[in-house]
mmCIF file of C-alpha atoms and ligand atoms in Angstrom:
data_model
loop_
_atom_site.group_PDB
_atom_site.id
_atom_site.type_symbol
_atom_site.label_atom_id
_atom_site.label_comp_id
_atom_site.label_asym_id
_atom_site.label_seq_id
_atom_site.Cartn_x
_atom_site.Cartn_y
_atom_site.Cartn_z
ATOM 1 C CA MET A 131 -10.766 11.563 2.615
ATOM 2 C CA GLN A 132 -7.159 11.211 3.747
ATOM 3 C CA ASN A 133 -5.315 8.274 5.328
ATOM 4 C CA LEU A 134 -4.414 8.171 9.012
ATOM 5 C CA ARG A 135 -0.527 8.107 8.885
ATOM 6 C CA ARG A 136 0.453 7.704 12.550
ATOM 7 C CA THR A 137 2.561 4.682 11.695
ATOM 8 C CA MET A 138 4.451 3.737 8.573
ATOM 9 C CA LEU A 139 6.212 0.430 9.231
ATOM 10 C CA TYR A 140 9.432 -0.285 7.269
ATOM 11 C CA VAL A 141 9.977 -3.845 6.060
ATOM 12 C CA PRO A 142 13.142 -4.820 4.469
ATOM 13 C CA GLY A 143 12.473 -5.818 0.773
ATOM 14 C CA ASN A 144 14.600 -8.871 0.827
ATOM 15 C CA ASN A 145 12.695 -10.637 3.648
ATOM 16 C CA PRO A 146 9.784 -12.732 2.247
ATOM 17 C CA GLY A 147 8.553 -13.786 5.766
ATOM 18 C CA MET A 148 8.362 -10.224 6.996
ATOM 19 C CA ILE A 149 6.731 -8.917 3.679
ATOM 20 C CA ARG A 150 3.990 -11.724 3.843
ATOM 21 C CA ASP A 151 3.059 -10.842 7.537
ATOM 22 C CA VAL A 152 3.692 -7.102 7.725
ATOM 23 C CA HIS A 153 0.079 -5.963 7.513
ATOM 24 C CA ILE A 154 -1.122 -8.231 10.399
ATOM 25 C CA TYR A 155 0.434 -6.023 13.206
ATOM 26 C CA GLY A 156 -2.070 -3.032 12.406
ATOM 27 C CA SER A 157 0.218 -0.103 11.332
ATOM 28 C CA ASP A 158 -1.646 2.495 9.245
ATOM 29 C CA SER A 159 0.913 2.093 6.513
ATOM 30 C CA ILE A 160 3.441 -0.283 5.541
ATOM 31 C CA MET A 161 6.582 0.591 3.579
ATOM 32 C CA ILE A 162 8.600 -1.973 1.815
ATOM 33 C CA ASP A 163 12.162 -0.993 1.491
ATOM 34 C CA LEU A 164 14.420 -1.454 -1.479
ATOM 35 C CA GLU A 165 16.843 1.102 -0.278
ATOM 36 C CA ASP A 166 19.350 1.033 2.722
ATOM 37 C CA SER A 167 17.931 -2.117 4.215
ATOM 38 C CA VAL A 168 18.894 -4.157 1.218
ATOM 39 C CA SER A 169 22.526 -4.619 0.438
ATOM 40 C CA VAL A 170 23.740 -3.949 -3.087
ATOM 41 C CA HIS A 171 24.150 -7.692 -3.744
ATOM 42 C CA GLU A 172 20.420 -8.252 -3.278
ATOM 43 C CA LYS A 173 18.861 -5.231 -5.072
ATOM 44 C CA ASP A 174 17.723 -7.145 -8.117
ATOM 45 C CA ALA A 175 16.329 -10.205 -6.010
ATOM 46 C CA ALA A 176 14.594 -7.853 -3.703
ATOM 47 C CA ARG A 177 13.038 -5.864 -6.434
ATOM 48 C CA LEU A 178 11.637 -9.174 -8.067
ATOM 49 C CA LEU A 179 10.442 -10.330 -4.631
ATOM 50 C CA VAL A 180 8.637 -7.028 -3.853
ATOM 51 C CA TYR A 181 7.139 -6.836 -7.336
ATOM 52 C CA HIS A 182 5.650 -10.440 -7.064
ATOM 53 C CA SER A 183 4.610 -9.827 -3.545
ATOM 54 C CA LEU A 184 2.623 -6.731 -4.482
ATOM 55 C CA LYS A 185 1.065 -8.586 -7.334
ATOM 56 C CA THR A 186 -0.127 -11.588 -5.147
ATOM 57 C CA LEU A 187 -0.579 -10.404 -1.568
ATOM 58 C CA ASP A 188 -3.667 -8.633 -0.265
ATOM 59 C CA TYR A 189 -2.846 -6.065 2.421
ATOM 60 C CA GLY A 190 -6.523 -4.983 2.704
ATOM 61 C CA ASN A 191 -6.923 -1.432 3.771
ATOM 62 C CA THR A 192 -3.446 -0.813 4.832
ATOM 63 C CA GLU A 193 -1.719 1.849 2.862
ATOM 64 C CA VAL A 194 1.274 0.383 0.850
ATOM 65 C CA LEU A 195 4.391 2.399 0.003
ATOM 66 C CA VAL A 196 7.644 1.168 -1.519
ATOM 67 C CA ARG A 197 10.946 2.961 -0.881
ATOM 68 C CA VAL A 198 12.839 2.812 -3.928
ATOM 69 C CA ASN A 199 16.603 3.689 -4.487
ATOM 70 C CA ALA A 200 17.183 7.203 -5.637
ATOM 71 C CA LEU A 201 17.222 7.908 -9.316
ATOM 72 C CA ASN A 202 20.985 8.976 -9.374
ATOM 73 C CA THR A 203 21.814 5.378 -8.303
ATOM 74 C CA PRO A 204 22.258 2.212 -10.626
ATOM 75 C CA TYR A 205 19.008 0.832 -9.120
ATOM 76 C CA GLY A 206 16.574 3.699 -9.104
ATOM 77 C CA ARG A 207 15.311 3.478 -12.688
ATOM 78 C CA LYS A 208 14.677 -0.270 -12.477
ATOM 79 C CA ASP A 209 12.888 0.078 -9.202
ATOM 80 C CA PHE A 210 10.524 2.669 -10.757
ATOM 81 C CA GLU A 211 9.894 0.447 -13.721
ATOM 82 C CA ALA A 212 8.944 -2.497 -11.678
ATOM 83 C CA MET A 213 7.216 -0.736 -8.896
ATOM 84 C CA VAL A 214 4.716 1.419 -10.842
ATOM 85 C CA ARG A 215 3.662 -1.817 -12.563
ATOM 86 C CA ALA A 216 3.262 -3.519 -9.274
ATOM 87 C CA LYS A 217 0.896 -0.560 -8.186
ATOM 88 C CA PRO A 218 1.513 0.274 -4.525
ATOM 89 C CA ASP A 219 -0.431 3.236 -3.253
ATOM 90 C CA ALA A 220 2.721 5.428 -3.252
ATOM 91 C CA ILE A 221 6.511 5.362 -3.980
ATOM 92 C CA ARG A 222 8.776 6.931 -1.193
ATOM 93 C CA LEU A 223 11.619 8.974 -2.585
ATOM 94 C CA PRO A 224 14.696 8.756 -0.426
ATOM 95 C CA LYS A 225 17.297 11.420 -0.118
ATOM 96 C CA THR A 226 15.293 14.021 -1.875
ATOM 97 C CA GLU A 227 17.460 17.295 -2.209
ATOM 98 C CA THR A 228 15.557 19.472 -4.678
ATOM 99 C CA ALA A 229 12.208 20.114 -6.351
ATOM 100 C CA GLU A 230 13.828 18.667 -9.658
ATOM 101 C CA ASP A 231 14.357 15.295 -7.938
ATOM 102 C CA VAL A 232 10.626 15.214 -7.366
ATOM 103 C CA LEU A 233 9.875 16.314 -10.984
ATOM 104 C CA GLU A 234 12.222 13.803 -12.398
ATOM 105 C CA ALA A 235 10.401 11.009 -10.407
ATOM 106 C CA ASP A 236 6.985 12.477 -11.380
ATOM 107 C CA GLN A 237 7.790 12.458 -15.093
ATOM 108 C CA LEU A 238 9.221 8.947 -15.047
ATOM 109 C CA ILE A 239 6.085 7.606 -13.216
ATOM 110 C CA SER A 240 3.910 9.424 -15.788
ATOM 111 C CA LYS A 241 5.637 7.940 -18.634
ATOM 112 C CA ILE A 242 5.388 4.322 -17.256
ATOM 113 C CA GLU A 243 1.730 4.805 -16.319
ATOM 114 C CA GLN A 244 1.073 5.871 -20.004
ATOM 115 C CA GLU A 245 3.057 2.826 -21.316
ATOM 116 C CA ILE A 246 1.051 0.387 -19.366
ATOM 117 C CA GLY A 247 -2.370 2.257 -19.765
ATOM 118 C CA MET A 248 -2.746 3.111 -16.072
ATOM 119 C CA GLU A 249 -4.576 6.259 -15.184
ATOM 120 C CA GLN A 250 -2.245 9.218 -14.803
ATOM 121 C CA GLY A 251 -1.590 10.169 -11.177
ATOM 122 C CA THR A 252 -2.498 6.815 -9.875
ATOM 123 C CA ILE A 253 0.753 6.101 -8.119
ATOM 124 C CA LYS A 254 1.431 8.867 -5.438
ATOM 125 C CA LEU A 255 4.696 10.076 -4.135
ATOM 126 C CA PHE A 256 6.178 10.747 -0.666
ATOM 127 C CA ALA A 257 9.376 12.571 -0.502
ATOM 128 C CA ALA A 258 11.940 12.010 2.295
ATOM 129 C CA VAL A 259 14.596 14.730 2.987
ATOM 130 C CA GLU A 260 17.758 13.404 4.681
ATOM 131 C CA SER A 261 20.290 16.003 4.232
ATOM 132 C CA ALA A 262 20.814 19.708 5.154
ATOM 133 C CA LYS A 263 20.264 20.699 1.355
ATOM 134 C CA GLY A 264 17.042 18.599 1.313
ATOM 135 C CA VAL A 265 15.827 20.191 4.412
ATOM 136 C CA LEU A 266 16.519 23.721 3.152
ATOM 137 C CA ASN A 267 14.636 22.889 0.036
ATOM 138 C CA ALA A 268 11.746 21.399 1.773
ATOM 139 C CA GLN A 269 9.271 24.075 0.689
ATOM 140 C CA GLN A 270 10.045 23.679 -2.972
ATOM 141 C CA ILE A 271 10.028 19.892 -2.587
ATOM 142 C CA ALA A 272 6.702 19.855 -0.995
ATOM 143 C CA THR A 273 4.988 21.771 -3.856
ATOM 144 C CA ALA A 274 6.909 20.171 -6.697
ATOM 145 C CA SER A 275 4.200 17.529 -7.932
ATOM 146 C CA ASP A 276 0.627 17.001 -7.575
ATOM 147 C CA ARG A 277 1.334 13.396 -6.865
ATOM 148 C CA LEU A 278 3.024 14.281 -3.539
ATOM 149 C CA ILE A 279 0.964 13.184 -0.651
ATOM 150 C CA GLY A 280 3.605 13.830 2.089
ATOM 151 C CA ILE A 281 7.112 14.650 3.152
ATOM 152 C CA ALA A 282 9.213 12.868 5.654
ATOM 153 C CA ILE A 283 12.457 13.397 7.419
ATOM 154 C CA GLY A 284 15.074 10.718 7.636
ATOM 155 C CA ALA A 285 17.234 11.481 10.732
ATOM 156 C CA GLU A 286 19.934 8.843 10.454
ATOM 157 C CA ASP A 287 21.283 10.000 7.235
ATOM 158 C CA PHE A 288 20.512 13.761 8.117
ATOM 159 C CA VAL A 289 22.641 13.776 11.390
ATOM 160 C CA THR A 290 25.433 12.036 9.286
ATOM 161 C CA ASP A 291 25.261 14.748 6.861
ATOM 162 C CA LEU A 292 25.344 17.473 9.697
ATOM 163 C CA LYS A 293 28.552 15.622 11.118
ATOM 164 C CA THR A 294 26.735 15.014 14.395
ATOM 165 C CA THR A 295 24.856 12.079 16.163
ATOM 166 C CA ARG A 296 21.271 11.678 17.428
ATOM 167 C CA SER A 297 20.572 12.475 20.911
ATOM 168 C CA LEU A 298 17.439 11.337 22.989
ATOM 169 C CA GLU A 299 16.259 14.926 23.289
ATOM 170 C CA GLY A 300 16.640 15.486 19.636
ATOM 171 C CA ILE A 301 18.027 19.172 19.836
ATOM 172 C CA GLU A 302 20.047 18.508 16.627
ATOM 173 C CA LEU A 303 16.762 17.734 14.822
ATOM 174 C CA LEU A 304 14.402 20.516 16.065
ATOM 175 C CA THR A 305 15.196 22.980 13.283
ATOM 176 C CA ALA A 306 14.926 20.428 10.609
ATOM 177 C CA ARG A 307 11.848 18.868 11.922
ATOM 178 C CA SER A 308 10.088 22.243 12.098
ATOM 179 C CA LEU A 309 11.030 23.177 8.540
ATOM 180 C CA VAL A 310 9.780 19.944 7.197
ATOM 181 C CA LEU A 311 6.585 20.292 9.150
ATOM 182 C CA PHE A 312 6.124 23.994 7.937
ATOM 183 C CA ALA A 313 6.658 22.799 4.257
ATOM 184 C CA ALA A 314 4.109 20.036 4.616
ATOM 185 C CA ARG A 315 1.454 22.333 6.288
ATOM 186 C CA ALA A 316 2.031 25.076 3.747
ATOM 187 C CA ALA A 317 1.676 22.629 0.862
ATOM 188 C CA GLY A 318 -1.339 20.877 2.495
ATOM 189 C CA ILE A 319 0.358 17.434 2.592
ATOM 190 C CA ALA A 320 1.222 14.974 5.431
ATOM 191 C CA ALA A 321 4.374 15.257 7.629
ATOM 192 C CA VAL A 322 5.982 12.078 8.733
ATOM 193 C CA ASP A 323 8.759 11.936 11.322
ATOM 194 C CA THR A 324 11.726 9.656 11.193
ATOM 195 C CA VAL A 325 12.594 6.229 12.664
ATOM 196 C CA PHE A 326 13.687 5.661 16.273
ATOM 197 C CA SER A 327 16.376 2.954 15.951
ATOM 198 C CA ASP A 328 16.563 1.304 19.417
ATOM 199 C CA VAL A 329 13.631 -0.849 19.481
ATOM 200 C CA GLU A 330 14.436 -2.004 23.163
ATOM 201 C CA ASP A 331 14.211 1.676 24.470
ATOM 202 C CA GLU A 332 10.333 2.108 24.983
ATOM 203 C CA GLU A 333 10.673 5.115 27.362
ATOM 204 C CA GLY A 334 13.005 6.975 24.904
ATOM 205 C CA PHE A 335 10.619 6.059 21.927
ATOM 206 C CA THR A 336 7.556 7.263 23.873
ATOM 207 C CA ASN A 337 9.161 10.556 24.669
ATOM 208 C CA GLU A 338 9.990 11.101 21.020
ATOM 209 C CA VAL A 339 6.555 10.268 19.860
ATOM 210 C CA LYS A 340 5.099 12.752 22.312
ATOM 211 C CA LEU A 341 7.544 15.477 20.926
ATOM 212 C CA ILE A 342 6.676 14.892 17.476
ATOM 213 C CA LYS A 343 3.065 14.921 18.008
ATOM 214 C CA GLN A 344 3.328 18.241 19.870
ATOM 215 C CA LEU A 345 5.375 19.494 17.057
ATOM 216 C CA GLY A 346 2.412 18.834 14.762
ATOM 217 C CA PHE A 347 3.488 15.668 12.887
ATOM 218 C CA ASP A 348 0.873 13.333 11.482
ATOM 219 C CA GLY A 349 2.995 10.333 12.541
ATOM 220 C CA LYS A 350 6.342 8.469 12.514
ATOM 221 C CA SER A 351 8.250 6.025 10.250
ATOM 222 C CA ILE A 352 8.831 2.929 12.323
ATOM 223 C CA ILE A 353 11.004 -0.158 12.123
ATOM 224 C CA ASN A 354 9.416 -2.804 14.509
ATOM 225 C CA PRO A 355 5.897 -3.917 15.203
ATOM 226 C CA ARG A 356 6.562 -3.387 18.948
ATOM 227 C CA GLN A 357 6.492 0.471 18.176
ATOM 228 C CA ILE A 358 3.131 0.519 16.651
ATOM 229 C CA ASP A 359 0.848 0.453 19.831
ATOM 230 C CA ILE A 360 3.037 3.170 21.568
ATOM 231 C CA VAL A 361 2.516 5.643 18.720
ATOM 232 C CA HIS A 362 -1.283 4.850 18.287
ATOM 233 C CA LYS A 363 -1.690 5.330 22.072
ATOM 234 C CA VAL A 364 0.042 8.775 22.065
ATOM 235 C CA TYR A 365 -1.931 9.744 19.028
ATOM 236 C CA THR A 366 -5.367 8.622 20.315
ATOM 237 C CA PRO A 367 -7.169 11.447 22.017
ATOM 238 C CA THR A 368 -7.913 10.650 25.867
ATOM 239 C CA GLU A 369 -11.383 10.435 27.263
ATOM 240 C CA GLU A 370 -10.832 13.764 28.751
ATOM 241 C CA GLU A 371 -9.713 15.494 25.530
ATOM 242 C CA ILE A 372 -12.873 13.922 23.697
ATOM 243 C CA ARG A 373 -15.179 15.276 26.440
ATOM 244 C CA LYS A 374 -13.632 18.697 26.536
ATOM 245 C CA SER A 375 -13.837 18.781 22.681
ATOM 246 C CA LEU A 376 -17.458 17.873 22.780
ATOM 247 C CA ARG A 377 -18.059 20.593 25.342
ATOM 248 C CA ILE A 378 -16.393 23.121 22.947
ATOM 249 C CA ILE A 379 -18.405 22.071 20.062
ATOM 250 C CA GLU A 380 -21.760 22.367 21.866
ATOM 251 C CA ALA A 381 -20.757 25.767 23.443
ATOM 252 C CA ILE A 382 -19.844 27.347 20.188
ATOM 253 C CA LYS A 383 -23.204 26.078 18.615
ATOM 254 C CA GLU A 384 -24.981 27.824 21.443
ATOM 255 C CA ALA A 385 -22.864 31.085 21.080
ATOM 256 C CA GLU A 386 -23.380 31.108 17.175
ATOM 257 C CA GLU A 387 -27.265 30.780 17.757
ATOM 258 C CA LYS A 388 -26.979 33.905 19.797
ATOM 259 C CA GLY A 389 -24.960 35.577 17.183
ATOM 260 C CA SER A 390 -21.494 35.480 18.787
ATOM 261 C CA GLY A 391 -18.365 33.750 17.522
ATOM 262 C CA VAL A 392 -16.650 33.531 20.863
ATOM 263 C CA ILE A 393 -17.529 32.118 24.191
ATOM 264 C CA SER A 394 -15.983 31.097 27.490
ATOM 265 C CA VAL A 395 -15.668 27.360 28.451
ATOM 266 C CA GLY A 396 -14.358 26.636 31.994
ATOM 267 C CA GLY A 397 -12.854 30.080 32.087
ATOM 268 C CA LYS A 398 -10.940 29.819 28.680
ATOM 269 C CA MET A 399 -11.828 31.702 25.592
ATOM 270 C CA VAL A 400 -13.190 29.523 22.707
ATOM 271 C CA ASP A 401 -13.168 30.904 19.226
ATOM 272 C CA LYS A 402 -12.673 29.639 15.657
ATOM 273 C CA PRO A 403 -9.232 28.012 15.854
ATOM 274 C CA ILE A 404 -10.005 26.286 19.123
ATOM 275 C CA VAL A 405 -13.196 24.886 17.481
ATOM 276 C CA GLU A 406 -11.274 23.644 14.593
ATOM 277 C CA ARG A 407 -8.880 21.864 17.105
ATOM 278 C CA ALA A 408 -11.666 20.405 18.879
ATOM 279 C CA ARG A 409 -13.127 19.003 15.759
ATOM 280 C CA ARG A 410 -9.739 17.478 14.745
ATOM 281 C CA VAL A 411 -9.598 15.766 18.099
ATOM 282 C CA LEU A 412 -13.094 14.162 17.517
ATOM 283 C CA ASP A 413 -12.118 13.260 13.887
ATOM 284 C CA LEU A 414 -8.979 11.620 15.248
ATOM 285 C CA ALA A 415 -10.947 9.856 17.849
ATOM 286 C CA ASP A 416 -13.390 8.569 15.346
ATOM 287 C CA ALA A 417 -10.575 7.407 12.899
ATOM 288 C CA SER A 418 -8.685 5.658 15.800
ATOM 289 C CA LYS A 419 -11.763 3.893 16.871
ATOM 290 C CA CYS A 420 -12.872 2.643 13.319
ATOM 291 C CA GLY A 421 -9.947 2.163 11.197
ATOM 292 C CA THR A 422 -7.805 4.104 8.771
ATOM 293 C CA ARG A 423 -9.919 6.537 7.068
ATOM 294 C CA TRP A 424 -10.758 10.019 8.443
ATOM 295 C CA MET A 425 -11.250 13.548 7.275
HETATM 296 C C1 LIG B 634 14.969 -3.763 13.796
HETATM 297 C C2 LIG B 634 14.996 -5.191 13.723
HETATM 298 C C3 LIG B 634 16.300 -5.822 12.888
HETATM 299 C C4 LIG B 634 14.722 -5.960 14.891
HETATM 300 O O1 LIG B 634 14.570 -7.364 14.698
HETATM 301 P P1 LIG B 634 14.222 -8.262 15.832
HETATM 302 O O2 LIG B 634 14.126 -9.637 15.141
HETATM 303 O O3 LIG B 634 14.955 -8.085 17.081
HETATM 304 O O4 LIG B 634 12.666 -7.991 16.055
HETATM 305 P P2 LIG B 634 11.672 -8.601 17.038
HETATM 306 O O5 LIG B 634 10.835 -7.537 17.640
HETATM 307 O O6 LIG B 634 12.164 -9.701 17.732
HETATM 308 O O7 LIG B 634 10.607 -9.344 15.882
HETATM 309 C C5 LIG B 634 9.263 -9.881 16.300
HETATM 310 C C6 LIG B 634 8.544 -10.430 15.257
HETATM 311 O O8 LIG B 634 8.155 -9.180 14.352
HETATM 312 C C7 LIG B 634 8.715 -9.559 13.003
HETATM 313 N N1 LIG B 634 9.247 -8.280 12.573
HETATM 314 C C8 LIG B 634 10.130 -7.429 13.140
HETATM 315 N N2 LIG B 634 10.411 -6.382 12.481
HETATM 316 C C9 LIG B 634 9.388 -6.350 11.512
HETATM 317 C C10 LIG B 634 9.232 -5.385 10.476
HETATM 318 N N3 LIG B 634 9.884 -4.193 10.258
HETATM 319 N N4 LIG B 634 8.259 -5.647 9.612
HETATM 320 C C11 LIG B 634 7.520 -6.800 9.656
HETATM 321 N N5 LIG B 634 7.718 -7.774 10.665
HETATM 322 C C12 LIG B 634 8.779 -7.482 11.536
HETATM 323 C C13 LIG B 634 9.905 -10.622 13.305
HETATM 324 O O9 LIG B 634 10.089 -11.242 12.031
HETATM 325 C C14 LIG B 634 9.295 -11.253 14.332
HETATM 326 O O10 LIG B 634 8.237 -12.247 13.673
HETATM 327 P P3 LIG B 634 8.251 -13.755 14.189
HETATM 328 O O11 LIG B 634 9.430 -14.419 14.007
HETATM 329 O O12 LIG B 634 7.155 -14.265 13.394
HETATM 330 O O13 LIG B 634 7.796 -13.720 15.657
HETATM 331 C C15 LIG B 634 13.668 -5.459 12.594
HETATM 332 O O14 LIG B 634 12.615 -5.141 13.285
HETATM 333 C C16 LIG B 634 13.808 -4.816 11.260
HETATM 334 O O15 LIG B 634 14.401 -5.425 10.413
HETATM 335 N N6 LIG B 634 13.207 -3.795 11.161
HETATM 336 C C17 LIG B 634 13.142 -3.084 9.709
HETATM 337 C C18 LIG B 634 14.501 -2.307 9.555
HETATM 338 C C19 LIG B 634 14.549 -1.385 8.314
HETATM 339 O O16 LIG B 634 13.641 -1.618 7.344
HETATM 340 N N7 LIG B 634 15.372 -0.468 8.229
HETATM 341 C C20 LIG B 634 15.439 0.418 7.053
HETATM 342 C C21 LIG B 634 14.534 1.701 7.367
HETATM 343 S S1 LIG B 634 15.242 2.720 8.374
HETATM 344 C C22 LIG B 634 16.423 3.647 7.643
HETATM 345 O O17 LIG B 634 16.786 3.384 6.348
HETATM 346 C C23 LIG B 634 16.947 5.028 8.046
HETATM 347 C C24 LIG B 634 16.184 6.272 7.571
HETATM 348 O O18 LIG B 634 16.393 6.238 6.043
HETATM 349 C C25 LIG B 634 14.883 6.209 8.013
HETATM 350 C C26 LIG B 634 13.833 7.229 7.829
HETATM 351 O O19 LIG B 634 13.477 7.454 6.614
HETATM 352 O O20 LIG B 634 13.462 7.909 8.710
HETATM 353 C C27 LIG B 634 16.978 7.472 8.075
HETATM 354 O O21 LIG B 634 17.850 8.059 7.324
HETATM 355 O O22 LIG B 634 16.636 7.840 9.171
HETATM 356 MG MG1 LIG B 635 17.968 7.210 5.147
#
């Protein structure tokens, strides 16, 4: 079983009110941030707050990730030491540039798991690539560790690295998004798109969600509860898509009973990949209806 990851809601790790309430908005995952939303003056206080929050709060079925600081910063190691002990579902590695970055994190988590008697492999990893180097190494990053459950792109840092800015059309991100997506699919892990920073621009946000869904992403990192329903709506199959998928499954069953793997539905050829897509639509419809778990 795999989690639905349409929405991964960032919450700043220095904001106790938001951390307490973040799961009530209904995102598929929450991602408590110790990195760029927390100033250097508050890193230690935020780490302590997040540790105690994870030890005491119950987020129910919602997947919980913590974005730590990178291991090449003064905060990274302390973040790992505390967060593995706090036991989120996964740790998100920011600014991942090489497979070695993932391996270093993997080995540190293994060491801490061993020290505290936690089963090896309990804490999963999610790698975010946010630079040209990270994107070009996405394939190696995505296969670097068995702990990796997904790879994400962080566009604000990425466009800064490229020496450009973000446009609403996202032309500057197309190659990077595609490479990250290919790496995820080849490795069999989740692919999550980046944040859209203007929470007031619903139209721009909706267009971006449609684009990344069409590219093949499983979902999006988001920064505000107002963005959740928009993503879920785009990702939930329509009545028409569900009806069409049911017709395809029915038709291929009949064809197979007659010894054929191909049939025409409404004038269009239906064969194995189309059946697989129809099954995915039905799985997604089921999962969207009944909560977070789906095949
Ligand atoms: C944007 C804004 C300030 C707007 O504030 P506003 O106050 O105008 O929001 P309102 O809508 O008015 O809030 C209505 C109610 O919702 C509550 N509420 C709001 N946001 C909530 C939330 N996130 N979690 C729980 N609760 C929330 C709020 O407390 C209020 O509750 P109440 O008072 O009870 O009614 C706020 O949302 C916010 O801080 N967002 C998170 C920002 C953040 O984490 N950035 C770091 C990650 S990105 C990054 O690092 C770049 C990246 O790395 C990314 C990549 O990897 O892709 C890259 O490189 O690209
Ligand atoms: Mg970033």
